[in-house]
């Protein structure tokens, strides 16, 4: 089987781990790009893996503005289920190693496609305080499962409670204008939040190294972050047990679970 160093069936070789660790330690500026795979070991399902969400759920029924217009109860029921499920999960060693690393050195930007809050919880658990934890917080390209925003006004707020989808009237409504609230996530066909896009691509353009963890790299425009870093000359390290869209441009591919590999390459 061809491919970058370290793509062996038995997991990453010591040489590949060392090459990745060196590239990341030497780089003054690093962009870390994460996807659903970084949270898989915490019990959060991925989207396209064997038990991925899109294997049993249709994105066109659950994750588009049209779907929400058509049946907001169905959409809220599903996000309510995801919110409760993720709320029971805990950051895993990959989240914790990343947070520890970001708090121990400058020049690392964490860009995530994930809507779970496990990066933030790892930062809080590692930094011990909200102020310090901000230094390890992710740039969120696809929004947050634990925030709602109003479909009518500019209201946006954190939301962690259970969702009652038993009737339209029972669904979450805006305390300011009475409009229907929706999960603050980016649905298919929607634009990404401009400040997050600017921060992510600015970090990619300046990166000397790019660490990619647990993403197929199939969803644009987010997936372009890694191509931008590569084009800027960054050394690209990919951590994933499966094949990804980035395998061809990776300088080092570490085949395996993020929780086992990431703590070994960050120090
Ligand atoms: N460690 C590392 N990677 C893992 C692990 C693990 N323990 N388990 C699975 N993976 C990998 C899979 O091999 C796959 O490459 O994580 C990746 C998950 O890919 P997807 O399910 O496609 O998720 P992601 O790339 O984050 O999806 C991108 O698509 O559905 C939309 O908005 C949603 O943000 C999401 C975007």
Coordinates of C-alpha atoms and ligand atoms in Angstrom, one line a residue:
X1 CA 0.0 0.0 0.0
X2 CA 1.5 3.4 -1.0
X3 CA 0.9 6.6 1.0
X4 CA 2.9 8.9 3.4
X5 CA 5.3 7.6 6.1
X6 CA 3.6 5.9 9.0
X7 CA 0.6 4.6 7.2
X8 CA 1.3 1.0 8.2
X9 CA -1.5 -1.5 9.1
X10 CA 0.0 -1.9 12.7
X11 CA -0.4 1.7 13.5
X12 CA 2.1 4.5 13.3
X13 CA 5.8 3.6 13.4
X14 CA 8.1 5.2 16.0
X15 CA 9.8 7.1 13.1
X16 CA 6.5 8.5 11.9
X17 CA 5.5 9.5 15.4
X18 CA 8.9 11.2 15.9
X19 CA 8.6 13.0 12.5
X20 CA 5.2 14.3 13.4
X21 CA 6.2 15.4 16.9
X22 CA 9.3 17.2 15.6
X23 CA 7.4 19.0 12.8
X24 CA 4.8 20.2 15.4
X25 CA 7.4 21.2 18.1
X26 CA 9.5 23.1 15.6
X27 CA 6.7 25.1 14.0
X28 CA 6.2 28.6 15.4
X29 CA 2.7 28.7 14.1
X30 CA 0.4 25.6 13.9
X31 CA -3.2 25.2 12.8
X32 CA -5.0 22.2 14.2
X33 CA -8.1 21.1 12.3
X34 CA -10.5 18.7 13.9
X35 CA -13.6 16.8 12.9
X36 CA -16.0 14.3 14.4
X37 CA -13.3 11.7 14.8
X38 CA -11.6 13.6 17.6
X39 CA -14.7 13.1 19.7
X40 CA -15.5 9.5 18.7
X41 CA -13.8 7.9 21.7
X42 CA -15.9 10.2 23.9
X43 CA -19.0 8.4 22.6
X44 CA -20.0 11.1 20.1
X45 CA -21.0 9.5 16.8
X46 CA -19.2 10.6 13.6
X47 CA -21.2 11.4 10.5
X48 CA -19.8 9.1 7.8
X49 CA -18.2 6.3 9.8
X50 CA -19.7 2.8 10.1
X51 CA -22.1 4.0 12.9
X52 CA -22.2 7.5 11.5
X53 CA -25.2 9.7 11.9
X54 CA -25.8 10.1 8.2
X55 CA -26.0 6.3 7.9
X56 CA -29.4 6.3 9.7
X57 CA -30.5 9.9 9.5
X58 CA -31.1 12.0 6.4
X59 CA -29.3 15.4 6.4
X60 CA -32.0 16.7 4.1
X61 CA -34.7 16.0 6.8
X62 CA -32.7 17.2 9.8
X63 CA -29.8 19.6 8.9
X64 CA -31.1 22.2 6.4
X65 CA -33.1 25.4 6.8
X66 CA -35.7 23.9 4.5
X67 CA -36.1 20.9 6.8
X68 CA -36.5 23.2 9.8
X69 CA -39.1 25.2 7.9
X70 CA -41.0 22.1 7.0
X71 CA -40.9 20.3 10.4
X72 CA -39.2 22.2 13.2
X73 CA -40.4 19.6 15.8
X74 CA -38.6 16.8 14.0
X75 CA -35.4 18.9 13.8
X76 CA -35.6 20.0 17.4
X77 CA -36.3 16.5 18.6
X78 CA -33.1 15.3 16.9
X79 CA -31.0 18.2 18.2
X80 CA -32.5 17.7 21.6
X81 CA -31.4 14.1 21.5
X82 CA -27.9 15.1 20.4
X83 CA -27.6 17.7 23.0
X84 CA -28.5 15.3 25.8
X85 CA -26.2 12.6 24.4
X86 CA -23.2 14.9 24.1
X87 CA -23.9 16.4 27.5
X88 CA -23.2 12.9 29.0
X89 CA -19.9 12.6 27.1
X90 CA -16.5 13.6 28.5
X91 CA -13.4 15.0 26.8
X92 CA -10.9 12.2 25.9
X93 CA -7.1 12.1 26.0
X94 CA -6.9 13.8 22.5
X95 CA -9.0 16.8 23.6
X96 CA -7.0 17.0 26.9
X97 CA -3.6 16.7 25.2
X98 CA -4.5 19.4 22.7
X99 CA -5.7 21.8 25.5
X100 CA -2.6 21.1 27.6
X101 CA -0.4 21.8 24.6
X102 CA -2.2 25.0 23.6
X103 CA -1.9 26.3 27.2
X104 CA 1.8 25.5 27.3
X105 CA 3.0 27.3 24.2
X106 CA 2.0 30.2 21.9
X107 CA 1.2 30.1 18.2
X108 CA -1.4 27.3 18.0
X109 CA -4.9 27.9 16.5
X110 CA -7.5 25.2 16.9
X111 CA -10.1 25.2 14.2
X112 CA -13.0 22.7 14.6
X113 CA -15.9 21.6 12.5
X114 CA -17.5 20.0 15.6
X115 CA -20.6 21.4 17.3
X116 CA -19.9 19.5 20.5
X117 CA -18.2 21.4 23.4
X118 CA -15.6 18.8 24.3
X119 CA -12.6 21.1 23.3
X120 CA -13.9 23.8 25.6
X121 CA -14.6 21.4 28.4
X122 CA -11.1 20.0 28.0
X123 CA -9.7 23.5 28.1
X124 CA -11.6 24.3 31.2
X125 CA -10.6 21.1 33.0
X126 CA -6.9 21.8 32.1
X127 CA -6.7 25.5 32.6
X128 CA -8.8 25.5 35.8
X129 CA -10.5 28.8 35.0
X130 CA -12.7 30.2 32.2
X131 CA -10.3 33.1 31.5
X132 CA -7.2 30.9 30.9
X133 CA -9.3 28.3 29.1
X134 CA -10.1 30.8 26.4
X135 CA -6.5 30.4 25.2
X136 CA -7.3 26.8 24.2
X137 CA -10.8 27.5 22.8
X138 CA -11.6 26.4 19.2
X139 CA -12.5 28.6 16.3
X140 CA -15.9 27.1 15.5
X141 CA -16.7 26.8 11.8
X142 CA -20.0 25.0 12.1
X143 CA -21.5 26.6 15.2
X144 CA -22.5 25.1 18.6
X145 CA -24.9 22.4 19.7
X146 CA -25.2 24.3 23.1
X147 CA -26.4 27.6 21.8
X148 CA -29.7 28.7 20.2
X149 CA -30.4 31.7 18.1
X150 CA -33.7 33.4 17.2
X151 CA -35.1 33.0 13.7
X152 CA -36.6 36.5 13.8
X153 CA -34.2 38.8 15.9
X154 CA -30.6 38.8 16.9
X155 CA -31.0 37.0 20.1
X156 CA -28.4 34.2 20.8
X157 CA -27.8 32.4 24.0
X158 CA -26.3 29.3 25.6
X159 CA -28.8 26.5 26.0
X160 CA -28.2 23.2 27.8
X161 CA -31.7 22.2 29.0
X162 CA -33.8 19.4 27.6
X163 CA -35.9 20.2 24.5
X164 CA -39.6 19.7 24.6
X165 CA -40.7 18.9 21.0
X166 CA -44.1 17.6 21.9
X167 CA -45.8 20.6 20.1
X168 CA -44.9 23.6 18.1
X169 CA -45.8 25.9 21.1
X170 CA -43.6 23.8 23.4
X171 CA -40.5 24.3 21.2
X172 CA -37.9 26.8 22.4
X173 CA -39.0 30.4 21.7
X174 CA -37.2 33.7 21.9
X175 CA -37.6 35.5 25.3
X176 CA -37.2 38.9 23.6
X177 CA -39.4 38.7 20.5
X178 CA -41.3 35.4 20.8
X179 CA -39.9 34.1 17.6
X180 CA -39.0 30.4 17.2
X181 CA -35.4 29.6 18.3
X182 CA -33.2 27.2 16.3
X183 CA -30.0 25.4 17.2
X184 CA -27.0 27.7 16.5
X185 CA -25.4 25.2 14.1
X186 CA -24.5 25.8 10.4
X187 CA -26.8 23.6 8.3
X188 CA -26.1 22.4 4.8
X189 CA -26.6 25.2 2.3
X190 CA -25.9 27.9 4.9
X191 CA -22.9 30.3 5.1
X192 CA -20.3 29.8 7.8
X193 CA -19.8 32.6 10.4
X194 CA -17.6 35.2 8.8
X195 CA -15.4 35.9 11.9
X196 CA -14.6 32.2 12.3
X197 CA -13.8 31.8 8.6
X198 CA -11.5 34.8 8.7
X199 CA -9.7 33.5 11.8
X200 CA -9.4 29.9 10.4
X201 CA -8.0 30.9 7.0
X202 CA -5.7 33.5 8.4
X203 CA -4.2 30.8 10.7
X204 CA -3.9 28.4 7.8
X205 CA -2.1 30.9 5.6
X206 CA 0.5 31.5 8.3
X207 CA 0.9 27.9 9.5
X208 CA 4.2 26.1 9.4
X209 CA 2.5 22.9 10.4
X210 CA -1.1 21.7 10.2
X211 CA -2.4 18.9 12.4
X212 CA -5.5 17.2 11.1
X213 CA -7.5 15.0 13.5
X214 CA -10.5 12.9 12.7
X215 CA -12.1 14.3 9.6
X216 CA -12.8 12.9 6.1
X217 CA -12.1 16.4 4.7
X218 CA -15.3 16.0 2.6
X219 CA -17.2 19.1 3.5
X220 CA -16.4 22.5 2.1
X221 CA -15.7 25.3 2.6
X222 CA -14.3 24.1 6.0
X223 CA -12.2 21.4 4.4
X224 CA -10.2 24.0 2.4
X225 CA -8.4 25.1 5.6
X226 CA -6.0 22.2 5.2
X227 CA -5.4 22.8 1.5
X228 CA -4.7 26.5 2.3
X229 CA -2.1 25.5 5.0
X230 CA -0.5 23.1 2.6
X231 CA -0.3 25.7 -0.1
X232 CA 1.3 28.1 2.4
X233 CA 4.1 25.5 2.9
X234 CA 2.9 23.9 6.1
X235 CA 3.9 20.3 7.0
X236 CA 0.7 18.4 7.2
X237 CA 0.2 15.6 9.8
X238 CA -3.0 13.6 9.6
X239 CA -4.3 11.4 12.4
X240 CA -7.1 9.0 11.4
X241 CA -7.8 5.3 11.5
X242 CA -9.4 5.4 8.0
X243 CA -8.7 7.0 4.6
X244 CA -9.3 10.7 4.3
X245 CA -9.3 13.3 1.4
X246 CA -6.0 14.6 2.9
X247 CA -4.0 11.4 2.6
X248 CA -2.5 12.5 -0.7
X249 CA -1.2 15.7 0.6
X250 CA -0.1 14.5 4.1
X251 CA 3.6 14.6 4.9
X252 CA 2.9 12.2 7.8
X253 CA -0.2 10.0 8.2
X254 CA -0.7 8.4 11.6
X255 CA -3.2 5.6 11.3
X256 CA -5.1 5.0 14.5
X257 CA -7.3 6.5 17.2
X258 CA -6.8 10.1 18.2
X259 CA -6.9 9.3 21.9
X260 CA -3.9 7.0 21.6
X261 CA -1.9 9.0 19.1
X262 CA -2.3 12.7 19.8
X263 CA -0.8 12.6 23.4
X264 CA 2.3 11.0 21.8
X265 CA 3.0 13.8 19.4
X266 CA 2.3 16.9 21.4
X267 CA 5.0 18.1 23.9
Ligands
LIG1 N1 -9.7 9.0 16.1 C1 -9.5 9.7 15.0 N2 -10.3 9.7 13.9 C2 -11.4 8.9 13.9 C3 -11.7 8.1 15.1 C4 -10.8 8.2 16.2 N3 -11.1 7.5 17.3 N4 -12.9 7.5 14.8 C5 -13.2 7.8 13.5 N5 -12.3 8.7 13.0 C6 -12.3 9.4 11.7 C7 -13.0 8.6 10.6 O1 -12.1 7.6 10.0 C8 -13.3 9.7 9.6 O2 -12.2 10.0 8.7 O3 -13.1 10.6 11.8 C9 -13.5 10.9 10.5 C10 -15.0 11.4 10.7 O4 -15.4 11.9 9.4 P1 -16.9 12.4 9.2 O5 -17.8 11.5 9.9 O6 -17.0 12.7 7.8 O7 -16.9 13.8 10.1 P2 -16.4 15.2 9.7 O8 -15.2 15.1 8.7 O9 -16.1 15.9 10.9 O10 -17.6 15.9 8.9 C11 -17.5 17.2 8.4 O11 -19.8 17.2 7.8 O12 -21.9 16.4 8.4 C12 -21.1 17.5 8.3 O13 -21.2 19.5 9.6 C13 -20.9 18.2 9.7 O14 -18.9 19.1 10.7 C14 -19.4 18.0 9.9 C15 -18.8 17.9 8.6

